[in-house]
CSV table of C-alpha atoms in Angstrom, one decimal:
chain,number,residue,atom,x,y,z
A,1023,MET,CA,-59.2,-26.9,25.1
A,1024,ILE,CA,-59.5,-24.6,22.1
A,1025,LEU,CA,-62.9,-24.4,20.6
A,1026,GLU,CA,-63.1,-24.0,16.9
A,1027,VAL,CA,-64.0,-20.6,15.5
A,1028,ILE,CA,-63.6,-19.9,11.7
A,1029,THR,CA,-61.8,-16.6,11.6
A,1030,ILE,CA,-58.4,-15.1,11.1
A,1031,ILE,CA,-57.4,-13.1,14.1
A,1032,ASN,CA,-55.1,-10.1,13.5
A,1033,ALA,CA,-55.3,-8.5,16.9
A,1034,PHE,CA,-54.8,-10.0,20.3
A,1035,LEU,CA,-56.2,-7.9,23.2
A,1036,PHE,CA,-55.4,-8.9,26.7
A,1037,ASP,CA,-56.7,-8.2,30.2
A,1038,LEU,CA,-53.8,-7.8,32.6
A,1039,ASP,CA,-54.8,-8.7,36.2
A,1040,CYS,CA,-55.0,-12.5,36.6
A,1041,THR,CA,-54.5,-12.9,32.9
A,1042,ILE,CA,-51.0,-11.7,32.1
A,1043,TRP,CA,-49.8,-11.4,35.7
A,1044,ASP,CA,-50.8,-13.1,38.9
A,1045,SER,CA,-51.9,-10.4,41.4
A,1046,GLU,CA,-54.6,-12.3,43.3
A,1047,ASP,CA,-52.4,-12.9,46.4
A,1048,VAL,CA,-51.4,-9.2,46.4
A,1049,MET,CA,-55.0,-8.1,46.2
A,1050,VAL,CA,-56.0,-10.3,49.1
A,1051,SER,CA,-53.0,-9.2,51.2
A,1052,THR,CA,-53.7,-5.5,50.4
A,1053,LEU,CA,-57.4,-5.9,51.3
A,1054,GLN,CA,-56.5,-7.6,54.6
A,1055,GLU,CA,-54.1,-4.8,55.6
A,1056,ALA,CA,-56.3,-2.0,54.4
A,1057,ILE,CA,-59.4,-3.3,56.2
A,1058,LEU,CA,-57.4,-3.8,59.4
A,1059,LYS,CA,-56.1,-0.2,59.1
A,1060,GLU,CA,-59.5,1.4,58.2
A,1061,LYS,CA,-61.9,-0.7,60.3
A,1062,GLY,CA,-59.8,-2.5,62.8
A,1063,GLU,CA,-61.1,-5.8,61.5
A,1064,ASN,CA,-58.6,-8.7,61.0
A,1065,VAL,CA,-60.4,-10.6,58.2
A,1066,LYS,CA,-58.9,-14.0,57.3
A,1067,LYS,CA,-57.3,-14.3,53.9
A,1068,ARG,CA,-59.4,-17.2,52.9
A,1069,VAL,CA,-62.5,-15.1,53.5
A,1070,LEU,CA,-61.2,-12.2,51.5
A,1071,LEU,CA,-60.2,-14.6,48.7
A,1072,ARG,CA,-63.7,-15.9,48.5
A,1073,ASP,CA,-65.0,-12.3,48.6
A,1074,LEU,CA,-62.7,-11.3,45.8
A,1075,ARG,CA,-63.6,-14.2,43.6
A,1076,THR,CA,-67.3,-13.5,44.2
A,1077,ASN,CA,-67.1,-9.8,43.6
A,1078,TYR,CA,-64.4,-9.7,40.9
A,1079,SER,CA,-63.1,-6.4,42.1
A,1080,PRO,CA,-61.1,-5.6,45.3
A,1081,LEU,CA,-62.9,-2.2,45.5
A,1082,ARG,CA,-66.2,-3.9,45.6
A,1083,VAL,CA,-64.9,-6.0,48.4
A,1084,PHE,CA,-63.8,-2.8,50.1
A,1085,LYS,CA,-67.3,-1.4,49.8
A,1086,LYS,CA,-68.7,-4.6,51.3
A,1087,TYR,CA,-66.8,-3.9,54.5
A,1088,GLY,CA,-68.2,-0.4,54.6
A,1089,ILE,CA,-65.0,1.4,53.4
A,1090,GLN,CA,-65.5,4.2,50.8
A,1091,ASN,CA,-62.0,5.6,50.8
A,1092,HIS,CA,-60.3,3.8,47.9
A,1093,ASN,CA,-57.1,5.7,48.4
A,1094,ALA,CA,-56.4,3.5,51.5
A,1095,TYR,CA,-56.4,0.4,49.3
A,1096,TRP,CA,-54.3,1.9,46.5
A,1097,LYS,CA,-51.6,3.2,48.9
A,1098,ILE,CA,-51.0,-0.3,50.3
A,1099,TYR,CA,-51.3,-1.9,46.9
A,1100,GLN,CA,-48.5,0.3,45.7
A,1101,ASN,CA,-46.2,-1.0,48.4
A,1102,ASN,CA,-47.0,-4.6,47.4
A,1103,LEU,CA,-46.3,-4.2,43.6
A,1104,ASP,CA,-43.0,-6.0,43.8
A,1105,ASN,CA,-44.9,-9.2,44.9
A,1106,ILE,CA,-46.8,-9.4,41.6
A,1107,VAL,CA,-45.4,-12.0,39.2
A,1108,LEU,CA,-46.1,-13.1,35.6
A,1109,PHE,CA,-48.0,-16.3,35.1
A,1110,TYR,CA,-45.5,-17.3,32.4
A,1111,ASP,CA,-41.8,-16.2,32.3
A,1112,ASN,CA,-41.8,-16.4,28.5
A,1113,THR,CA,-44.6,-13.9,28.1
A,1114,ALA,CA,-42.3,-11.4,26.3
A,1115,GLU,CA,-41.0,-14.1,24.0
A,1116,ILE,CA,-44.6,-15.1,23.0
A,1117,PHE,CA,-45.6,-11.5,22.4
A,1118,GLU,CA,-42.5,-11.1,20.2
A,1119,CYS,CA,-43.6,-14.1,18.2
A,1120,LEU,CA,-47.1,-12.5,17.8
A,1121,LEU,CA,-45.5,-9.4,16.4
A,1122,LYS,CA,-43.4,-11.4,14.0
A,1123,LEU,CA,-46.6,-13.0,12.8
A,1124,ASN,CA,-47.8,-9.4,12.0
A,1125,LYS,CA,-50.4,-9.6,14.8
A,1126,LYS,CA,-51.3,-6.4,16.8
A,1127,ILE,CA,-51.3,-6.5,20.6
A,1128,GLY,CA,-53.4,-4.4,23.0
A,1129,TYR,CA,-53.8,-4.2,26.8
A,1130,ILE,CA,-57.2,-3.5,28.4
A,1131,THR,CA,-57.5,-3.4,32.1
A,1132,SER,CA,-59.6,-2.0,35.0
A,1133,LEU,CA,-56.4,-1.4,37.0
A,1134,LYS,CA,-55.4,2.2,37.6
A,1135,LYS,CA,-53.2,3.6,34.8
A,1136,ASP,CA,-50.1,4.4,36.9
A,1137,PHE,CA,-49.9,0.8,38.4
A,1138,SER,CA,-50.7,-0.7,35.0
A,1139,ILE,CA,-47.8,1.2,33.3
A,1140,LYS,CA,-45.4,0.4,36.2
A,1141,LEU,CA,-46.1,-3.3,35.9
A,1142,ILE,CA,-46.0,-3.4,32.1
A,1143,LYS,CA,-42.6,-1.8,32.3
A,1144,LYS,CA,-41.5,-4.0,35.2
A,1145,PHE,CA,-42.2,-7.1,33.1
A,1146,LYS,CA,-40.7,-5.5,29.9
A,1147,LEU,CA,-44.0,-5.8,28.0
A,1148,ASP,CA,-44.2,-2.1,27.0
A,1149,GLY,CA,-42.6,-2.6,23.6
A,1150,PHE,CA,-45.3,-5.0,22.3
A,1151,SER,CA,-48.5,-3.0,22.5
A,1152,SER,CA,-49.3,0.4,21.0
A,1153,VAL,CA,-52.5,0.8,23.1
A,1154,VAL,CA,-53.2,0.5,26.8
A,1155,ILE,CA,-56.8,1.2,27.8
A,1156,THR,CA,-57.3,1.9,31.6
A,1157,PRO,CA,-60.0,3.7,33.6
A,1158,SER,CA,-58.1,6.9,32.8
A,1159,GLU,CA,-58.9,6.5,29.1
A,1160,CYS,CA,-62.4,5.1,29.6
A,1161,ARG,CA,-64.6,5.9,32.5
A,1162,VAL,CA,-66.7,2.8,32.2
A,1163,THR,CA,-65.5,-0.7,33.0
A,1164,LYS,CA,-66.2,-4.2,31.7
A,1165,PRO,CA,-68.6,-5.7,30.9
A,1166,ASN,CA,-69.3,-2.5,29.0
A,1167,PRO,CA,-67.6,-3.0,25.6
A,1168,LYS,CA,-66.4,0.6,25.3
A,1169,PRO,CA,-62.8,-0.1,26.5
A,1170,ILE,CA,-62.4,-2.8,23.9
A,1171,ILE,CA,-64.0,-0.6,21.2
A,1172,LEU,CA,-61.5,2.2,22.0
A,1173,ALA,CA,-58.6,-0.2,21.7
A,1174,LEU,CA,-59.9,-1.6,18.4
A,1175,ASN,CA,-60.3,2.0,17.0
A,1176,GLU,CA,-56.8,2.9,18.1
A,1177,LEU,CA,-55.4,-0.2,16.4
A,1178,ASN,CA,-57.6,0.3,13.4
A,1179,VAL,CA,-58.8,-3.3,13.6
A,1180,ASN,CA,-62.2,-4.7,12.6
A,1181,PRO,CA,-63.8,-6.3,15.7
A,1182,LYS,CA,-64.4,-9.6,14.0
A,1183,ASP,CA,-60.6,-9.8,13.4
A,1184,ALA,CA,-59.7,-9.4,17.0
A,1185,ILE,CA,-59.8,-11.5,20.2
A,1186,TYR,CA,-60.1,-10.3,23.8
A,1187,ILE,CA,-58.6,-12.6,26.3
A,1188,GLY,CA,-59.5,-12.4,30.0
A,1189,ASP,CA,-60.2,-14.5,33.1
A,1190,GLN,CA,-63.8,-13.6,34.0
A,1191,ASP,CA,-67.4,-13.6,32.7
A,1192,ILE,CA,-67.2,-9.8,32.3
A,1193,ASP,CA,-64.4,-10.2,29.9
A,1194,ILE,CA,-66.3,-12.7,27.7
A,1195,ILE,CA,-69.4,-10.4,27.8
A,1196,ALA,CA,-67.5,-7.3,26.9
A,1197,ALA,CA,-65.8,-9.1,24.0
A,1198,ARG,CA,-69.1,-10.3,22.7
A,1199,LYS,CA,-70.7,-6.9,23.0
A,1200,ALA,CA,-67.8,-5.3,21.2
A,1201,GLY,CA,-68.3,-7.7,18.3
A,1202,CYS,CA,-65.0,-9.5,18.7
A,1203,VAL,CA,-63.9,-13.1,19.5
A,1204,SER,CA,-63.7,-14.0,23.2
A,1205,GLY,CA,-61.0,-16.0,24.9
A,1206,LEU,CA,-60.8,-17.4,28.5
A,1207,ALA,CA,-57.4,-17.6,30.2
A,1208,LEU,CA,-58.0,-20.8,32.2
A,1209,TRP,CA,-54.8,-20.3,34.2
A,1210,GLY,CA,-56.2,-17.2,35.9
A,1211,CYS,CA,-59.8,-18.3,36.2
A,1212,HIS,CA,-60.2,-19.6,39.7
A,1213,SER,CA,-64.0,-19.4,40.3
A,1214,GLY,CA,-65.4,-20.6,37.0
A,1215,VAL,CA,-67.5,-18.8,34.5
A,1216,GLN,CA,-71.1,-18.9,33.4
A,1217,GLU,CA,-70.5,-17.5,29.9
A,1218,SER,CA,-69.3,-19.5,26.9
A,1219,PRO,CA,-66.1,-18.1,25.4
A,1220,ASP,CA,-65.2,-18.8,21.8
A,1221,TYR,CA,-61.8,-20.1,22.9
A,1222,LYS,CA,-60.5,-21.6,26.1
A,1223,PHE,CA,-56.7,-21.4,26.6
A,1224,ARG,CA,-54.8,-23.7,29.0
A,1225,SER,CA,-51.6,-21.7,28.5
A,1226,LEU,CA,-50.2,-18.6,26.8
A,1227,GLU,CA,-48.6,-21.0,24.3
A,1228,GLU,CA,-52.0,-22.0,23.1
A,1229,VAL,CA,-52.7,-18.3,22.3
A,1230,LEU,CA,-49.6,-18.3,20.1
A,1231,GLU,CA,-50.8,-21.6,18.5
A,1232,LEU,CA,-54.1,-19.8,17.5
A,1233,ALA,CA,-52.1,-17.0,16.0
A,1234,ARG,CA,-50.2,-19.5,13.9
A,1235,GLY,CA,-53.5,-20.9,12.6
A,1236,GLY,CA,-53.6,-24.0,14.8
A,1237,LYS,CA,-56.9,-25.4,16.1
A,1238,LYS,CA,-57.9,-28.3,18.3
């Protein structure tokens, strides 16, 4: 369902994890392996999945189990990168259509920069965005709006002319605080949200529909 918002959107900013690519299973598997290695605890995947959806971040889950060494998580995560897949095989085609419509594209993520770039290149999405904001560029994370504001400044776009699309409450809050339109990627939203986004998208095709001026 797309809620009606009277605006012309010139820039489409996207979260990456669980919005562009499906990494939830990899995060859970990585947590399970890392916790077993660091603490000797074999936590069931269903428990870790619940923890992840409750805490939003795998590093917060790591902390819950009393592990402060994040490097242990990232080392195993790197070995599991090949298991991450796109939600939609036609993502590149949709982004190409956005560019043909003279829309700007940006990526904003809490994932480490080296992994973000590797995955963007793996899925051949590096040619569509001129800005990638990661923790390396911005030391604060969502729901702080600073990552979105940095992207808007680099793209030279007015906040009211941009939409930020993610899968969590923190994405909606960050978009609102940055002064731009918020969008919820329903396909990556597994635990529900409390916030009210301006748009709810059932598929990436609906994002393209918005860019073309369509509303429901």
